[in-house]
Amino acid sequence: MNRTQLALSLLALSISAPLIAAENSSVAMSFAKQLSGPASEIDNMRAPSPVDATIHSRSALLPVQFSGAGSSERSWQATLPIENGKLRFLVFEPADANWQVDMLTASGRSAPAASRAARVTQSDFGIEQARVPATRYDFEKIDGDSWTLKLRSAAGSKDGFVLIEGDEATELASYQTHTRQLVGQRLGLTALVTTSNNDSVQVGNRAGRISQANIRVTAPDGTRSSYPMFDDGRHNDGIAGDGLFAGDFPAGLAGDYVAQVEVRGVNHRGKNFVRTAEHLLPVVDASIEVTASRAVAAIVDNDRLSIRVPVAARSAGQHYRAIGEVWGTSASGKPVAIAWVGGMVSPNDGALALGFDERWIIKSDAKPPYELRNLRIEDPNHFITVASAESLALDLPSLRSTAKPSDIVVDERMTMGPRPASTNAVSGVGTRLLLVHGYCSGGVWPASQFTNDSTFLDANQNRSHDQFAQRIRDFGATWNSFGTVSHSQGGAASLHLYTYYWSGLDNATGNRLMQSVGTPYQGTNLSGILATLGSWFGVACGSNSNMTYSGASSWLAGIPTWARSEVNYYTTSFKYTNWWSNDYCQFATDLVLSDPEDGTTEQTKGQLSGGINRGHATGQCHTSGMRDPAQYLNSSRNATMNSNAAR
């Protein structure tokens, strides 16, 4: 945990249409693994704190809403703070809008922005094919504390956005106050300012002072509203006047809410600033509930148990991700953690069944009484808890084994459950290396640089990790076994597949089962901003909550150590050219990503704890059309991955 995260964690202690359902659910459940892991992993499998997914923003995405309806010309203007003597901003305008972009000095003189700018660059902002055109303006050595940006358009022109970069020393830190993202709840967000100075981090009023804060919300039906944020000690914002602001808004519909926190104020150097943070918040129905305070385990076969949790589900055939903890009692009468248990499950006959191996009980040397603690049942596409139970009494049958704890060796059957007779939906033959693309993308890998390979193709689509994983599984069912080389979201989808479903991945042999390049395992800040832009313009493929910081954090809280250890991953970034100028992969995304980054994935967010980091390379960007070559075209790394790949 870095200093900023630590400071936020300490401060947090002071405050007390979704993606479609997973396809082929019945097929998915027939190949679902029955997961368990040691007590030492329990902390990592618990639901994360919202603070862990804090968005740190040094920029502001401001909506352009023109006035002058009915006139021949409409206009919009905003004051842009000058924090460090320079200014960079992007203008996102609708296609064929032809906005006039002017800058006004403090004296009121107006001139075209292009005539004053040191550089004007045509660029775009986004991920793969989900991109929005933008024009970037760079100004150097600007006098004064603020300039005014004025936009003019012809009558009938649609609205748009302006993205302003601020000084990197002053950041807005924003996170959810809770993760109860269910219809009927109020969704809360917090905001405070942080600053880095002399290798230390200041937060709240020590970093600056917020004078105004609000939340702009676009609901799933397109309705837009604005809600105030407070620092009065009465809105989950800590102590009145401490610099932590909070606010909330009602979630009356299921679907994606785009919530943009905007703050204005004065930083620690007395300079005016404006910052925004863009949160993509999926909301789901509470479609299931736990209906009893006791769970009962029945013997299945040999050393296997089935823990049945009584539930009531509103619809048949839906599946969920469930994670809980099995606890017992030590010889001295104290509670002792035995193991965590979970997997993808579907209600049947009024219960969710969690497969469990009694050897975990023997290994922990635990005795009755037993409990199932911290059970959470989650939507499988967004990993939002839809039902939970802090503690259920757990009835277990008498242990059949006479083995001693020291005799137990953890094996596949204990961690994944019994392997089915066939791990594929069809009886595939042969071996293969699958080349997997990412979100809203297509066949990116040069197949000629790999051998015994096939290209997985689900071109320009938006899938949750769960949906994506099942499509990889179905494509790979042609062969008895396969390994994966994946780009971007494809790496997370492959890991999801290996974790939750039996497939040809479980039959593969070789050095590296799963390999990835440029995968944002911890999310990317682009996802929330793209969702905000898309709520106005419409963005190809749509928004994807799994790739936000918060969505990735929730997903990772269900990925065990044994699955992570099979991932070999690489990260890349732009090539550093000189120390006095800004380096980048993409002009537009450079304003909102922290260096080093590849135009989509920040190096820090491309890390997978428990995975095998195969190194970081410079001079390679996320995809084509960026400054440096696309990372998936590197022939040397591709040769290494090919020769080491499992098949």
PDB file of N, CA and C in Angstrom, residues 207-286:
ATOM      1  N   ALA A 207      -3.972  19.569   1.666  1.00  0.00           N
ATOM      2  CA  ALA A 207      -3.581  19.548   0.258  1.00  0.00           C
ATOM      3  C   ALA A 207      -4.213  20.681  -0.532  1.00  0.00           C
ATOM      4  N   GLY A 208      -5.204  21.310   0.021  1.00  0.00           N
ATOM      5  CA  GLY A 208      -5.942  22.357  -0.666  1.00  0.00           C
ATOM      6  C   GLY A 208      -7.317  22.467  -0.050  1.00  0.00           C
ATOM      7  N   ARG A 209      -8.157  23.283  -0.638  1.00  0.00           N
ATOM      8  CA  ARG A 209      -9.489  23.456  -0.063  1.00  0.00           C
ATOM      9  C   ARG A 209     -10.524  23.419  -1.177  1.00  0.00           C
ATOM     10  N   ILE A 210     -11.468  22.475  -1.031  1.00  0.00           N
ATOM     11  CA  ILE A 210     -12.564  22.368  -1.994  1.00  0.00           C
ATOM     12  C   ILE A 210     -13.630  23.394  -1.635  1.00  0.00           C
ATOM     13  N   SER A 211     -14.029  24.189  -2.612  1.00  0.00           N
ATOM     14  CA  SER A 211     -15.072  25.186  -2.378  1.00  0.00           C
ATOM     15  C   SER A 211     -16.428  24.740  -2.910  1.00  0.00           C
ATOM     16  N   GLN A 212     -16.414  23.822  -3.869  1.00  0.00           N
ATOM     17  CA  GLN A 212     -17.672  23.369  -4.465  1.00  0.00           C
ATOM     18  C   GLN A 212     -17.487  21.932  -4.934  1.00  0.00           C
ATOM     19  N   ALA A 213     -18.479  21.083  -4.663  1.00  0.00           N
ATOM     20  CA  ALA A 213     -18.422  19.689  -5.097  1.00  0.00           C
ATOM     21  C   ALA A 213     -19.823  19.195  -5.411  1.00  0.00           C
ATOM     22  N   ASN A 214     -19.938  18.449  -6.487  1.00  0.00           N
ATOM     23  CA  ASN A 214     -21.236  17.897  -6.860  1.00  0.00           C
ATOM     24  C   ASN A 214     -21.045  16.614  -7.667  1.00  0.00           C
ATOM     25  N   ILE A 215     -22.140  15.882  -7.847  1.00  0.00           N
ATOM     26  CA  ILE A 215     -22.142  14.643  -8.628  1.00  0.00           C
ATOM     27  C   ILE A 215     -23.129  14.810  -9.776  1.00  0.00           C
ATOM     28  N   ARG A 216     -22.633  14.652 -11.009  1.00  0.00           N
ATOM     29  CA  ARG A 216     -23.505  14.627 -12.184  1.00  0.00           C
ATOM     30  C   ARG A 216     -23.787  13.170 -12.531  1.00  0.00           C
ATOM     31  N   VAL A 217     -25.046  12.823 -12.672  1.00  0.00           N
ATOM     32  CA  VAL A 217     -25.434  11.428 -12.855  1.00  0.00           C
ATOM     33  C   VAL A 217     -26.237  11.268 -14.141  1.00  0.00           C
ATOM     34  N   THR A 218     -25.841  10.287 -14.933  1.00  0.00           N
ATOM     35  CA  THR A 218     -26.648   9.853 -16.073  1.00  0.00           C
ATOM     36  C   THR A 218     -27.186   8.470 -15.744  1.00  0.00           C
ATOM     37  N   ALA A 219     -28.510   8.349 -15.646  1.00  0.00           N
ATOM     38  CA  ALA A 219     -29.151   7.093 -15.277  1.00  0.00           C
ATOM     39  C   ALA A 219     -29.230   6.161 -16.485  1.00  0.00           C
ATOM     40  N   PRO A 220     -29.559   4.876 -16.275  1.00  0.00           N
ATOM     41  CA  PRO A 220     -29.647   3.937 -17.400  1.00  0.00           C
ATOM     42  C   PRO A 220     -30.629   4.352 -18.488  1.00  0.00           C
ATOM     43  N   ASP A 221     -31.674   5.119 -18.126  1.00  0.00           N
ATOM     44  CA  ASP A 221     -32.641   5.556 -19.133  1.00  0.00           C
ATOM     45  C   ASP A 221     -32.245   6.867 -19.793  1.00  0.00           C
ATOM     46  N   GLY A 222     -31.033   7.364 -19.499  1.00  0.00           N
ATOM     47  CA  GLY A 222     -30.543   8.598 -20.110  1.00  0.00           C
ATOM     48  C   GLY A 222     -30.864   9.857 -19.342  1.00  0.00           C
ATOM     49  N   THR A 223     -31.654   9.759 -18.280  1.00  0.00           N
ATOM     50  CA  THR A 223     -31.991  10.927 -17.470  1.00  0.00           C
ATOM     51  C   THR A 223     -30.740  11.474 -16.792  1.00  0.00           C
ATOM     52  N   ARG A 224     -30.567  12.800 -16.820  1.00  0.00           N
ATOM     53  CA  ARG A 224     -29.400  13.432 -16.205  1.00  0.00           C
ATOM     54  C   ARG A 224     -29.831  14.287 -15.021  1.00  0.00           C
ATOM     55  N   SER A 225     -29.083  14.169 -13.929  1.00  0.00           N
ATOM     56  CA  SER A 225     -29.388  14.912 -12.709  1.00  0.00           C
ATOM     57  C   SER A 225     -28.092  15.331 -12.047  1.00  0.00           C
ATOM     58  N   SER A 226     -28.188  16.281 -11.123  1.00  0.00           N
ATOM     59  CA  SER A 226     -27.018  16.744 -10.381  1.00  0.00           C
ATOM     60  C   SER A 226     -27.348  16.738  -8.889  1.00  0.00           C
ATOM     61  N   TYR A 227     -26.365  16.333  -8.080  1.00  0.00           N
ATOM     62  CA  TYR A 227     -26.561  16.218  -6.643  1.00  0.00           C
ATOM     63  C   TYR A 227     -25.383  16.872  -5.916  1.00  0.00           C
ATOM     64  N   PRO A 228     -25.656  17.620  -4.838  1.00  0.00           N
ATOM     65  CA  PRO A 228     -24.569  18.281  -4.104  1.00  0.00           C
ATOM     66  C   PRO A 228     -23.782  17.291  -3.257  1.00  0.00           C
ATOM     67  N   MET A 229     -22.547  17.660  -2.938  1.00  0.00           N
ATOM     68  CA  MET A 229     -21.717  16.926  -1.986  1.00  0.00           C
ATOM     69  C   MET A 229     -21.452  17.839  -0.804  1.00  0.00           C
ATOM     70  N   PHE A 230     -21.247  17.244   0.378  1.00  0.00           N
ATOM     71  CA  PHE A 230     -21.183  18.014   1.605  1.00  0.00           C
ATOM     72  C   PHE A 230     -19.949  17.652   2.430  1.00  0.00           C
ATOM     73  N   ASP A 231     -19.512  18.607   3.226  1.00  0.00           N
ATOM     74  CA  ASP A 231     -18.466  18.390   4.223  1.00  0.00           C
ATOM     75  C   ASP A 231     -18.983  18.913   5.562  1.00  0.00           C
ATOM     76  N   ASP A 232     -20.138  18.387   5.963  1.00  0.00           N
ATOM     77  CA  ASP A 232     -20.799  18.880   7.168  1.00  0.00           C
ATOM     78  C   ASP A 232     -20.880  17.837   8.276  1.00  0.00           C
ATOM     79  N   GLY A 233     -20.286  16.662   8.038  1.00  0.00           N
ATOM     80  CA  GLY A 233     -20.320  15.619   9.046  1.00  0.00           C
ATOM     81  C   GLY A 233     -21.632  14.867   9.129  1.00  0.00           C
ATOM     82  N   ARG A 234     -22.539  15.095   8.189  1.00  0.00           N
ATOM     83  CA  ARG A 234     -23.862  14.463   8.254  1.00  0.00           C
ATOM     84  C   ARG A 234     -24.198  13.659   7.003  1.00  0.00           C
ATOM     85  N   HIS A 235     -23.231  13.480   6.115  1.00  0.00           N
ATOM     86  CA  HIS A 235     -23.497  12.782   4.852  1.00  0.00           C
ATOM     87  C   HIS A 235     -22.430  11.726   4.570  1.00  0.00           C
ATOM     88  N   ASN A 236     -22.047  10.966   5.604  1.00  0.00           N
ATOM     89  CA  ASN A 236     -20.977   9.971   5.467  1.00  0.00           C
ATOM     90  C   ASN A 236     -19.675  10.608   4.995  1.00  0.00           C
ATOM     91  N   ASP A 237     -19.436  11.827   5.458  1.00  0.00           N
ATOM     92  CA  ASP A 237     -18.258  12.569   5.010  1.00  0.00           C
ATOM     93  C   ASP A 237     -17.272  12.818   6.143  1.00  0.00           C
ATOM     94  N   GLY A 238     -17.326  12.018   7.188  1.00  0.00           N
ATOM     95  CA  GLY A 238     -16.379  12.173   8.277  1.00  0.00           C
ATOM     96  C   GLY A 238     -16.742  13.326   9.186  1.00  0.00           C
ATOM     97  N   ILE A 239     -15.733  14.072   9.589  1.00  0.00           N
ATOM     98  CA  ILE A 239     -15.919  15.197  10.505  1.00  0.00           C
ATOM     99  C   ILE A 239     -16.178  16.462   9.702  1.00  0.00           C
ATOM    100  N   ALA A 240     -17.086  17.273  10.155  1.00  0.00           N
ATOM    101  CA  ALA A 240     -17.401  18.519   9.461  1.00  0.00           C
ATOM    102  C   ALA A 240     -16.143  19.358   9.288  1.00  0.00           C
ATOM    103  N   GLY A 241     -15.916  19.817   8.047  1.00  0.00           N
ATOM    104  CA  GLY A 241     -14.797  20.698   7.769  1.00  0.00           C
ATOM    105  C   GLY A 241     -13.457  20.023   7.629  1.00  0.00           C
ATOM    106  N   ASP A 242     -13.436  18.680   7.491  1.00  0.00           N
ATOM    107  CA  ASP A 242     -12.151  17.985   7.389  1.00  0.00           C
ATOM    108  C   ASP A 242     -11.618  17.884   5.965  1.00  0.00           C
ATOM    109  N   GLY A 243     -12.370  18.409   4.982  1.00  0.00           N
ATOM    110  CA  GLY A 243     -11.915  18.378   3.595  1.00  0.00           C
ATOM    111  C   GLY A 243     -12.409  17.176   2.823  1.00  0.00           C
ATOM    112  N   LEU A 244     -13.124  16.260   3.491  1.00  0.00           N
ATOM    113  CA  LEU A 244     -13.699  15.103   2.818  1.00  0.00           C
ATOM    114  C   LEU A 244     -15.159  15.406   2.510  1.00  0.00           C
ATOM    115  N   PHE A 245     -15.506  15.379   1.219  1.00  0.00           N
ATOM    116  CA  PHE A 245     -16.870  15.652   0.783  1.00  0.00           C
ATOM    117  C   PHE A 245     -17.550  14.348   0.388  1.00  0.00           C
ATOM    118  N   ALA A 246     -18.862  14.265   0.585  1.00  0.00           N
ATOM    119  CA  ALA A 246     -19.617  13.077   0.202  1.00  0.00           C
ATOM    120  C   ALA A 246     -21.020  13.472  -0.214  1.00  0.00           C
ATOM    121  N   GLY A 247     -21.587  12.650  -1.058  1.00  0.00           N
ATOM    122  CA  GLY A 247     -22.960  12.840  -1.501  1.00  0.00           C
ATOM    123  C   GLY A 247     -23.492  11.527  -2.029  1.00  0.00           C
ATOM    124  N   ASP A 248     -24.790  11.473  -2.290  1.00  0.00           N
ATOM    125  CA  ASP A 248     -25.362  10.246  -2.827  1.00  0.00           C
ATOM    126  C   ASP A 248     -26.526  10.573  -3.734  1.00  0.00           C
ATOM    127  N   PHE A 249     -27.040   9.529  -4.391  1.00  0.00           N
ATOM    128  CA  PHE A 249     -28.163   9.699  -5.308  1.00  0.00           C
ATOM    129  C   PHE A 249     -28.936   8.382  -5.367  1.00  0.00           C
ATOM    130  N   PRO A 250     -30.221   8.434  -5.726  1.00  0.00           N
ATOM    131  CA  PRO A 250     -31.037   7.212  -5.736  1.00  0.00           C
ATOM    132  C   PRO A 250     -30.791   6.384  -6.990  1.00  0.00           C
ATOM    133  N   ALA A 251     -30.828   5.062  -6.823  1.00  0.00           N
ATOM    134  CA  ALA A 251     -30.708   4.137  -7.950  1.00  0.00           C
ATOM    135  C   ALA A 251     -32.031   3.391  -8.081  1.00  0.00           C
ATOM    136  N   GLY A 252     -32.904   3.907  -8.890  1.00  0.00           N
ATOM    137  CA  GLY A 252     -34.230   3.323  -9.021  1.00  0.00           C
ATOM    138  C   GLY A 252     -34.366   2.327 -10.151  1.00  0.00           C
ATOM    139  N   LEU A 253     -33.333   2.219 -10.999  1.00  0.00           N
ATOM    140  CA  LEU A 253     -33.399   1.333 -12.156  1.00  0.00           C
ATOM    141  C   LEU A 253     -32.192   0.412 -12.180  1.00  0.00           C
ATOM    142  N   ALA A 254     -32.352  -0.751 -12.765  1.00  0.00           N
ATOM    143  CA  ALA A 254     -31.207  -1.618 -13.028  1.00  0.00           C
ATOM    144  C   ALA A 254     -30.508  -1.124 -14.288  1.00  0.00           C
ATOM    145  N   GLY A 255     -29.193  -1.223 -14.300  1.00  0.00           N
ATOM    146  CA  GLY A 255     -28.411  -0.776 -15.449  1.00  0.00           C
ATOM    147  C   GLY A 255     -27.209   0.016 -15.010  1.00  0.00           C
ATOM    148  N   ASP A 256     -26.536   0.608 -15.977  1.00  0.00           N
ATOM    149  CA  ASP A 256     -25.309   1.354 -15.711  1.00  0.00           C
ATOM    150  C   ASP A 256     -25.604   2.815 -15.394  1.00  0.00           C
ATOM    151  N   TYR A 257     -25.158   3.265 -14.220  1.00  0.00           N
ATOM    152  CA  TYR A 257     -25.182   4.679 -13.865  1.00  0.00           C
ATOM    153  C   TYR A 257     -23.790   5.250 -14.093  1.00  0.00           C
ATOM    154  N   VAL A 258     -23.721   6.379 -14.757  1.00  0.00           N
ATOM    155  CA  VAL A 258     -22.456   7.081 -14.941  1.00  0.00           C
ATOM    156  C   VAL A 258     -22.481   8.285 -14.008  1.00  0.00           C
ATOM    157  N   ALA A 259     -21.621   8.271 -13.006  1.00  0.00           N
ATOM    158  CA  ALA A 259     -21.606   9.312 -11.978  1.00  0.00           C
ATOM    159  C   ALA A 259     -20.274  10.040 -12.025  1.00  0.00           C
ATOM    160  N   GLN A 260     -20.338  11.329 -12.258  1.00  0.00           N
ATOM    161  CA  GLN A 260     -19.131  12.141 -12.395  1.00  0.00           C
ATOM    162  C   GLN A 260     -19.027  13.115 -11.223  1.00  0.00           C
ATOM    163  N   VAL A 261     -17.997  12.917 -10.421  1.00  0.00           N
ATOM    164  CA  VAL A 261     -17.719  13.834  -9.321  1.00  0.00           C
ATOM    165  C   VAL A 261     -16.931  15.022  -9.861  1.00  0.00           C
ATOM    166  N   GLU A 262     -17.391  16.239  -9.579  1.00  0.00           N
ATOM    167  CA  GLU A 262     -16.656  17.444  -9.980  1.00  0.00           C
ATOM    168  C   GLU A 262     -16.383  18.293  -8.745  1.00  0.00           C
ATOM    169  N   VAL A 263     -15.125  18.686  -8.559  1.00  0.00           N
ATOM    170  CA  VAL A 263     -14.766  19.563  -7.447  1.00  0.00           C
ATOM    171  C   VAL A 263     -13.999  20.763  -7.984  1.00  0.00           C
ATOM    172  N   ARG A 264     -14.197  21.897  -7.332  1.00  0.00           N
ATOM    173  CA  ARG A 264     -13.452  23.127  -7.621  1.00  0.00           C
ATOM    174  C   ARG A 264     -12.931  23.676  -6.304  1.00  0.00           C
ATOM    175  N   GLY A 265     -11.793  24.329  -6.356  1.00  0.00           N
ATOM    176  CA  GLY A 265     -11.230  24.882  -5.140  1.00  0.00           C
ATOM    177  C   GLY A 265      -9.887  25.514  -5.371  1.00  0.00           C
ATOM    178  N   VAL A 266      -9.099  25.598  -4.287  1.00  0.00           N
ATOM    179  CA  VAL A 266      -7.775  26.223  -4.307  1.00  0.00           C
ATOM    180  C   VAL A 266      -6.780  25.208  -3.774  1.00  0.00           C
ATOM    181  N   ASN A 267      -5.674  24.992  -4.492  1.00  0.00           N
ATOM    182  CA  ASN A 267      -4.697  23.998  -4.053  1.00  0.00           C
ATOM    183  C   ASN A 267      -3.774  24.576  -2.982  1.00  0.00           C
ATOM    184  N   HIS A 268      -2.781  23.791  -2.565  1.00  0.00           N
ATOM    185  CA  HIS A 268      -1.922  24.196  -1.445  1.00  0.00           C
ATOM    186  C   HIS A 268      -1.022  25.372  -1.801  1.00  0.00           C
ATOM    187  N   ARG A 269      -0.920  25.694  -3.106  1.00  0.00           N
ATOM    188  CA  ARG A 269      -0.118  26.848  -3.538  1.00  0.00           C
ATOM    189  C   ARG A 269      -0.979  28.063  -3.836  1.00  0.00           C
ATOM    190  N   GLY A 270      -2.272  27.967  -3.505  1.00  0.00           N
ATOM    191  CA  GLY A 270      -3.158  29.102  -3.718  1.00  0.00           C
ATOM    192  C   GLY A 270      -3.686  29.231  -5.133  1.00  0.00           C
ATOM    193  N   LYS A 271      -3.519  28.211  -5.961  1.00  0.00           N
ATOM    194  CA  LYS A 271      -3.987  28.238  -7.342  1.00  0.00           C
ATOM    195  C   LYS A 271      -5.361  27.576  -7.448  1.00  0.00           C
ATOM    196  N   ASN A 272      -6.228  28.176  -8.254  1.00  0.00           N
ATOM    197  CA  ASN A 272      -7.533  27.579  -8.501  1.00  0.00           C
ATOM    198  C   ASN A 272      -7.373  26.275  -9.282  1.00  0.00           C
ATOM    199  N   PHE A 273      -8.259  25.318  -9.008  1.00  0.00           N
ATOM    200  CA  PHE A 273      -8.223  24.065  -9.754  1.00  0.00           C
ATOM    201  C   PHE A 273      -9.637  23.553  -9.962  1.00  0.00           C
ATOM    202  N   VAL A 274      -9.787  22.665 -10.938  1.00  0.00           N
ATOM    203  CA  VAL A 274     -11.018  21.915 -11.160  1.00  0.00           C
ATOM    204  C   VAL A 274     -10.602  20.497 -11.521  1.00  0.00           C
ATOM    205  N   ARG A 275     -11.293  19.530 -10.938  1.00  0.00           N
ATOM    206  CA  ARG A 275     -11.008  18.121 -11.188  1.00  0.00           C
ATOM    207  C   ARG A 275     -12.331  17.346 -11.259  1.00  0.00           C
ATOM    208  N   THR A 276     -12.326  16.275 -12.038  1.00  0.00           N
ATOM    209  CA  THR A 276     -13.460  15.362 -12.060  1.00  0.00           C
ATOM    210  C   THR A 276     -12.963  13.925 -11.962  1.00  0.00           C
ATOM    211  N   ALA A 277     -13.837  13.042 -11.485  1.00  0.00           N
ATOM    212  CA  ALA A 277     -13.582  11.599 -11.480  1.00  0.00           C
ATOM    213  C   ALA A 277     -14.840  10.916 -11.988  1.00  0.00           C
ATOM    214  N   GLU A 278     -14.669   9.975 -12.894  1.00  0.00           N
ATOM    215  CA  GLU A 278     -15.787   9.356 -13.583  1.00  0.00           C
ATOM    216  C   GLU A 278     -15.988   7.920 -13.084  1.00  0.00           C
ATOM    217  N   HIS A 279     -17.137   7.668 -12.485  1.00  0.00           N
ATOM    218  CA  HIS A 279     -17.447   6.359 -11.922  1.00  0.00           C
ATOM    219  C   HIS A 279     -18.524   5.680 -12.767  1.00  0.00           C
ATOM    220  N   LEU A 280     -18.245   4.462 -13.199  1.00  0.00           N
ATOM    221  CA  LEU A 280     -19.247   3.629 -13.863  1.00  0.00           C
ATOM    222  C   LEU A 280     -19.794   2.661 -12.825  1.00  0.00           C
ATOM    223  N   LEU A 281     -21.085   2.803 -12.495  1.00  0.00           N
ATOM    224  CA  LEU A 281     -21.680   2.066 -11.388  1.00  0.00           C
ATOM    225  C   LEU A 281     -22.859   1.221 -11.887  1.00  0.00           C
ATOM    226  N   PRO A 282     -22.625  -0.051 -12.185  1.00  0.00           N
ATOM    227  CA  PRO A 282     -23.750  -0.912 -12.557  1.00  0.00           C
ATOM    228  C   PRO A 282     -24.627  -1.188 -11.345  1.00  0.00           C
ATOM    229  N   VAL A 283     -25.913  -1.226 -11.577  1.00  0.00           N
ATOM    230  CA  VAL A 283     -26.889  -1.522 -10.523  1.00  0.00           C
ATOM    231  C   VAL A 283     -27.716  -2.725 -10.968  1.00  0.00           C
ATOM    232  N   VAL A 284     -27.904  -3.682 -10.073  1.00  0.00           N
ATOM    233  CA  VAL A 284     -28.635  -4.908 -10.402  1.00  0.00           C
ATOM    234  C   VAL A 284     -29.781  -5.121  -9.417  1.00  0.00           C
ATOM    235  N   ASP A 285     -30.698  -5.980  -9.799  1.00  0.00           N
ATOM    236  CA  ASP A 285     -31.796  -6.348  -8.907  1.00  0.00           C
ATOM    237  C   ASP A 285     -31.319  -7.367  -7.884  1.00  0.00           C
ATOM    238  N   ALA A 286     -31.876  -7.292  -6.690  1.00  0.00           N
ATOM    239  CA  ALA A 286     -31.602  -8.307  -5.672  1.00  0.00           C
ATOM    240  C   ALA A 286     -32.457  -9.528  -5.996  1.00  0.00           C
TER     241      ALA A 286
END
